[in-house]
XYZ file of C-alpha atoms in Angstrom:
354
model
C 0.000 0.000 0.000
C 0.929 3.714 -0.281
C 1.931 5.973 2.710
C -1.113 8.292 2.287
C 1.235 10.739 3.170
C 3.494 10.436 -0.225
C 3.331 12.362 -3.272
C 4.007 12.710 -6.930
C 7.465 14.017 -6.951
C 8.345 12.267 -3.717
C 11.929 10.065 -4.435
C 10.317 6.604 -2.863
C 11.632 3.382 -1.766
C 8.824 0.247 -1.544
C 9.495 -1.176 2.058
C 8.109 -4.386 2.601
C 6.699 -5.654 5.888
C 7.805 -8.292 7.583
C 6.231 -10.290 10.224
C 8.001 -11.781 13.458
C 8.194 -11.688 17.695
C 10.236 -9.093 19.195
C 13.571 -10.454 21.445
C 13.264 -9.454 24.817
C 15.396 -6.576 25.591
C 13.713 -4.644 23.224
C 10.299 -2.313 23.990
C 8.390 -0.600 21.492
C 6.651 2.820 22.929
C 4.017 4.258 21.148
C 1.844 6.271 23.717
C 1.723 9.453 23.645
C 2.958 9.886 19.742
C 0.889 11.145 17.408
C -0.967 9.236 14.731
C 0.921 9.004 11.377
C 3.835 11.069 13.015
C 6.088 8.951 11.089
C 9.193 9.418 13.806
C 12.378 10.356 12.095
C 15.804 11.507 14.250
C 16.708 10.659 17.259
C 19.182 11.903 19.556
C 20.162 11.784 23.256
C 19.489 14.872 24.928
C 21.498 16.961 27.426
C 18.462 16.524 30.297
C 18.620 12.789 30.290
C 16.288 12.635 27.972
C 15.687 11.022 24.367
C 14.358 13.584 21.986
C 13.025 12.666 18.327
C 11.392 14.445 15.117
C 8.359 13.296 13.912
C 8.069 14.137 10.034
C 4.451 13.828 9.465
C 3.422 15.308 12.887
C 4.969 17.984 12.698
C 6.097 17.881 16.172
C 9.369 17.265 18.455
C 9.139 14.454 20.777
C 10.736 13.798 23.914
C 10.791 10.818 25.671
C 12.060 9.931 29.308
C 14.560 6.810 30.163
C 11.017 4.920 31.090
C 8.966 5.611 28.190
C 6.849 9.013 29.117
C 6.673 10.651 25.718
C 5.617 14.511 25.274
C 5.122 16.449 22.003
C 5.786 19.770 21.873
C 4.431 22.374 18.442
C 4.405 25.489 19.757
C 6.807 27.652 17.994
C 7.062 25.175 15.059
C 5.787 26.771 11.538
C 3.236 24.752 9.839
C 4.480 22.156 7.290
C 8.132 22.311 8.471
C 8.636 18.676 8.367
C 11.239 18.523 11.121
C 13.595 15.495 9.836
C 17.357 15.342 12.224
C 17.879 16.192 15.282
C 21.298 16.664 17.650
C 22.011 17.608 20.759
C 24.238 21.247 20.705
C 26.899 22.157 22.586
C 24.613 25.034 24.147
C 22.523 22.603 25.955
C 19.812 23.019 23.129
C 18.117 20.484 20.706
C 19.264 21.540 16.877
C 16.726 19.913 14.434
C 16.753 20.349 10.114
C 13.060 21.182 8.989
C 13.168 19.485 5.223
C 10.495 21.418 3.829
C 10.282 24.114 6.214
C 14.019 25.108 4.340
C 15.222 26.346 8.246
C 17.029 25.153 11.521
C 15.281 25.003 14.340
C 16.160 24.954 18.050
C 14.560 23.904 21.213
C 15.511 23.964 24.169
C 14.852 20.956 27.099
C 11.854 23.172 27.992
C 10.077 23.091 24.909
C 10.675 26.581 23.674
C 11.060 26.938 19.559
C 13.587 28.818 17.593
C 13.844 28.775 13.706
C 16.495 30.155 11.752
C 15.846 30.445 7.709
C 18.203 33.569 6.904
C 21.183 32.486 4.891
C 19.785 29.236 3.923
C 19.279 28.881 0.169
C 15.773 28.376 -1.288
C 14.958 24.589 -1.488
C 18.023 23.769 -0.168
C 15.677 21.248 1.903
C 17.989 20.606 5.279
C 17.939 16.727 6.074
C 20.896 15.878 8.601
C 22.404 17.681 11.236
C 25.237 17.446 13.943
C 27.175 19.109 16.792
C 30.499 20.205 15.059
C 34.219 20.137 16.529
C 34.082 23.840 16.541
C 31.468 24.775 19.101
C 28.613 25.123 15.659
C 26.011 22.505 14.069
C 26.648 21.143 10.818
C 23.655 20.306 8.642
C 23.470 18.502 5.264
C 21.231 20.478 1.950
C 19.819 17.370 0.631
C 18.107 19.585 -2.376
C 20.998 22.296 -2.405
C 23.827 19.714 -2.654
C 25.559 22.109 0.153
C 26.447 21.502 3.533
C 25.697 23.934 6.237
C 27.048 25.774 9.605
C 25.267 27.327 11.615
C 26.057 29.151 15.019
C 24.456 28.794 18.694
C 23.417 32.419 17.600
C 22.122 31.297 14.117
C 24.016 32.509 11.717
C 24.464 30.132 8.721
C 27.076 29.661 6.309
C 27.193 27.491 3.580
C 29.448 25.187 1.606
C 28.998 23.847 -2.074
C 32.542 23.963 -3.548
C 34.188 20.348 -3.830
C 30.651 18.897 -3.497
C 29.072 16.752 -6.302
C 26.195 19.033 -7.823
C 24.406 16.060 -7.738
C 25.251 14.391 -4.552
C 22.765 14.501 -2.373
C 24.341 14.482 1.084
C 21.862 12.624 3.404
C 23.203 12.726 7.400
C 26.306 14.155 9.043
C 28.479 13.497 11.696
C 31.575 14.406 13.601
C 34.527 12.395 12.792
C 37.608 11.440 15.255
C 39.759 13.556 13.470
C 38.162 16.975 13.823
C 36.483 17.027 10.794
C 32.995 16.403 9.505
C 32.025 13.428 7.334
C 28.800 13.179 5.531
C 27.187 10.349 3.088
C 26.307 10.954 -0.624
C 23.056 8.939 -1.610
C 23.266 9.697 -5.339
C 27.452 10.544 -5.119
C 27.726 7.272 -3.740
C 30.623 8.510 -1.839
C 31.476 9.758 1.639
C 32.579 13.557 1.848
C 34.961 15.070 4.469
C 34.695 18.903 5.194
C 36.860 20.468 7.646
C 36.009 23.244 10.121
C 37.182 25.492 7.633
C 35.003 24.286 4.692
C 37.111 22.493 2.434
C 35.679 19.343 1.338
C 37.218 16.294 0.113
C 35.353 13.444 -1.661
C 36.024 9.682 -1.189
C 34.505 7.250 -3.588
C 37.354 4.584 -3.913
C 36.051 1.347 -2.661
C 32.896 2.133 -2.582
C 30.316 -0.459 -4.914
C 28.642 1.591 -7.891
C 24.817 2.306 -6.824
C 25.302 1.551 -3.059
C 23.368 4.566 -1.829
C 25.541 5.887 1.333
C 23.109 7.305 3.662
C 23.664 6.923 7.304
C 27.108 7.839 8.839
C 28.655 7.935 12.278
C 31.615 7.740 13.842
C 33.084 4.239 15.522
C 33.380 3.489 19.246
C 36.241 4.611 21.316
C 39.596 3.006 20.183
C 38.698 2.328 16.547
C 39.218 5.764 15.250
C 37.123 5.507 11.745
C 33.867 6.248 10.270
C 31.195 3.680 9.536
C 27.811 3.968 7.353
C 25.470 2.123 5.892
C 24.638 1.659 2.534
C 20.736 1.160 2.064
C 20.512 0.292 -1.855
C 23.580 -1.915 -1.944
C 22.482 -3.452 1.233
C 25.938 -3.194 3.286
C 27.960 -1.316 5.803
C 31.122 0.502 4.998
C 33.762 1.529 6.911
C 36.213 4.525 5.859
C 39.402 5.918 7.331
C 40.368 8.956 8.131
C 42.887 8.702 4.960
C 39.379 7.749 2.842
C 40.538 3.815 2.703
C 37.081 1.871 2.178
C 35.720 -1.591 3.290
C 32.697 -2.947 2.730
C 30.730 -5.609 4.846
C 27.796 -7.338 3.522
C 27.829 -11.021 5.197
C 25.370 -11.592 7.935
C 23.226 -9.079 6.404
C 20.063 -10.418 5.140
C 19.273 -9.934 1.375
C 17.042 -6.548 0.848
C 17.725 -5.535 4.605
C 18.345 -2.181 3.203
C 20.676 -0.460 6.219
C 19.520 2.773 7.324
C 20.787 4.196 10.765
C 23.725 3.486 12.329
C 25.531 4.218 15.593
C 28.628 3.357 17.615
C 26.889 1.401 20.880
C 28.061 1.876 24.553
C 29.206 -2.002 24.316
C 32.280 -0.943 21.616
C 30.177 -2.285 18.543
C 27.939 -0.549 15.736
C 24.406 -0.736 15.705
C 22.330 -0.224 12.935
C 18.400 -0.498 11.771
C 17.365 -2.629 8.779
C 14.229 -0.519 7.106
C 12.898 -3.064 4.914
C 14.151 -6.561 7.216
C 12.706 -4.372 10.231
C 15.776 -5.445 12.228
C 18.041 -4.286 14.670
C 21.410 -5.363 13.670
C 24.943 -5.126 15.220
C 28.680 -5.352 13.575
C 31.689 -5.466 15.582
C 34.695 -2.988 14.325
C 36.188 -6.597 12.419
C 32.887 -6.639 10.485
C 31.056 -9.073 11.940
C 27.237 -8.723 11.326
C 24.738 -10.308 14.175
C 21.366 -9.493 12.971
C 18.184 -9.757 15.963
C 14.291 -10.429 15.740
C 11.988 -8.547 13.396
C 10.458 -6.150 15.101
C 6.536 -5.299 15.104
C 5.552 -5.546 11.393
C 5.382 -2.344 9.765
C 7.763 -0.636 11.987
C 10.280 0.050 9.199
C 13.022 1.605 11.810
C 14.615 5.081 10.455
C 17.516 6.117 13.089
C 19.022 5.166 15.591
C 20.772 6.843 18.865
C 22.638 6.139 21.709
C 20.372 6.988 24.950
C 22.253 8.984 28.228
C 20.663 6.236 30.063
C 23.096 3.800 28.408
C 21.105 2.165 26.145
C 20.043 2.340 22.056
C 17.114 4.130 20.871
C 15.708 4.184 17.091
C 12.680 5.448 15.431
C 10.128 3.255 14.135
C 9.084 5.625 10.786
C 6.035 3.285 10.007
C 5.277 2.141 13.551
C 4.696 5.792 14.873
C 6.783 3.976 17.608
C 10.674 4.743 19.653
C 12.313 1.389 20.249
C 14.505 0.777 23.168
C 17.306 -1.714 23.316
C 18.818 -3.382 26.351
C 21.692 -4.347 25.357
C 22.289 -7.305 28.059
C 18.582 -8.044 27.819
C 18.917 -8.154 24.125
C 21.696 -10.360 23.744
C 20.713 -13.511 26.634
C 17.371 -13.436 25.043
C 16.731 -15.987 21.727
C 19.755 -15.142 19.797
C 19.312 -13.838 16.503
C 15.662 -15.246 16.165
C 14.253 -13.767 12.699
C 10.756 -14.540 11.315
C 10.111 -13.790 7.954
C 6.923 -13.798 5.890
C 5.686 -10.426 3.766
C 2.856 -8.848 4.609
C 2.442 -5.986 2.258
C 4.480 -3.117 0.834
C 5.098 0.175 2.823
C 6.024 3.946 0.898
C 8.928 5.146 2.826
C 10.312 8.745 1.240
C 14.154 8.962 0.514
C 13.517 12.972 -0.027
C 10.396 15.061 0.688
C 8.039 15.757 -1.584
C 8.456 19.641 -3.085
C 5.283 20.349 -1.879
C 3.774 19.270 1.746
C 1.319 16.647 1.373
């Protein structure tokens, strides 16, 4: 079936659902969230707090260690679309709104801020991040630029070095003081320094994998990892730009979306199509866990200040929780599969709001 909230000139990727139990260590929380809120980023916040986007809704979501969710709107224009969100080194909330074409801010209290001047026209914001330098960092999915913005909001922005055709999707800090970001239709990883000069990596990476997620690796390992949703692997890059690509353990048309470095040394990343939770060690070792609920189709995923993994369930209107120790003494790797229909998830926003 088709999201009702898609479009014509949506860019759309036919999820299907998968049925199967949910491992213990793993709790699905859906009161309090919206209907069709489709949840998006996720991020830990400086309160102690887990704080999300929800795309559809129209809203920021918080949600406490033990599963109390509140919405807030106020402040928030009408059809903003708020898509990534990261905690900034203010003690705010920093959030892209994809249609919206601003930044937005909110503090732990629930107060709103947007920012639009110096952002291009359609330059549609999609990721974001806490920079090296004290700033935020944002990806222009529609602009092919990458952005800066200040605590006080002024923006800059960055297009030279960048493919015009790109696409950066998400952002992230990088253990060498630069930014890295993923190129969906690049298919490469770029590297911008505090300074805006951007380097582009594409060596090693399969033709028509579709980089989209991107974080940096635990402690000790000292590289970047993403995932790469069409070719259905995970990559890992070096600071030098050497590539190396993972795929076994990963079941076929998994499609890897968000992906963090976990508090237990490993990655952790979200299947959107298997509806999985997966984890790969820094050697590349792929353990993939139960299906979740169907029709969750998890987006992102976060680690929480309470020490343990947080994702957004895009067609569940859910936040998943993972215990990690929980997780892992429950049925190991138990995975159901059986289809049970196709699910719209958009790539990009549509130009106009649905």
């Amino acid at each position: 079936m088709q999201m009702a909230d898609s479009v014509t000139g949506c860019v759309l990727l036919s999820l299907c659902l998968l049925s199967g139990g949910v491992d213990a260590g793993i709790t699905e929380f859906q009161a309090g969230i919206t209907t069709v809120a489709r949840p998006s980023g996720i991020t830990a916040g400086p309160d102690g707090n887990v704080w999300f986007t929800e795309l559809n809704g129209n809203r920021i979501g918080r949600i406490t260690p033990q599963g109390v969710i509140t919405e807030f709107t106020t402040g928030l224009s009408v059809n903003a679309f708020p898509f990534d969100i990261a905690a900034g080194p203010d003690g705010n909330l920093w959030f892209t709104e994809q249609v919206g074409n601003r930044i937005g801010r909110i503090t732990p209290q629930g107060i709103v801020t947007e920012f639009s001047a110096g952002i291009t026209a359609g330059a549609q914001p999609y990721g974001i991040t806490a920079g090296p330098d004290g700033n935020l960092w944002f990806t222009e999915v529609g602009g092919n630029r990458i952005g800066r913005i200040t605590p006080s909001g002024v923006v800059t922005e960055f297009s030279v070095g960048i493919n015009p055709n790109g696409q950066p999707y998400t952002i992230t800090t990088g253990p060498d003081g630069n930014l890295w970001f993923a190129e969906y239709l690049g298919n490469a990883i770029g590297r911008i320094t505090p300074a805006g000069v951007v380097t582009e990596f594409t060596a090693g990476i399969t033709a028509s994998a579709g980089p989209v997620g991107i974080t940096a690796g635990p402690p000790g390992d000292g590289n970047l990892w993403f995932t790469e949703q069409v070719g259905n692997r995970i990559g890992r890059i070096t600071p030098q730009g050497i590539v190396t690509e993972f795929s076994a353990g990963i079941s076929a048309g998994g499609n890897p979306f968000g992906i963090t470095a976990g508090p237990d040394g490993n990655l952790w990343f979200v299947e959107a199509v298997g509806i999985t939770v997966a984890r790969i060690t820094p050697s590349g070792v792929v353990t993939e866990f139960s299906t979740l609920t169907a029709g969750a189709n998890p987006f992102f995923i976060a680690a929480g200040p309470d020490g343990n993994l947080w994702f957004t369930e895009f067609g569940g209107d859910r936040i998943g929780r993972i215990v990690l120790h929980a997780l892992l003494v429950s049925a190991a790797s138990r995975k159901v599969h059986g289809a049970a229909g196709t699910f719209d998830l958009p790539l990009q926003l549509p130009l106009q709001p649905p």
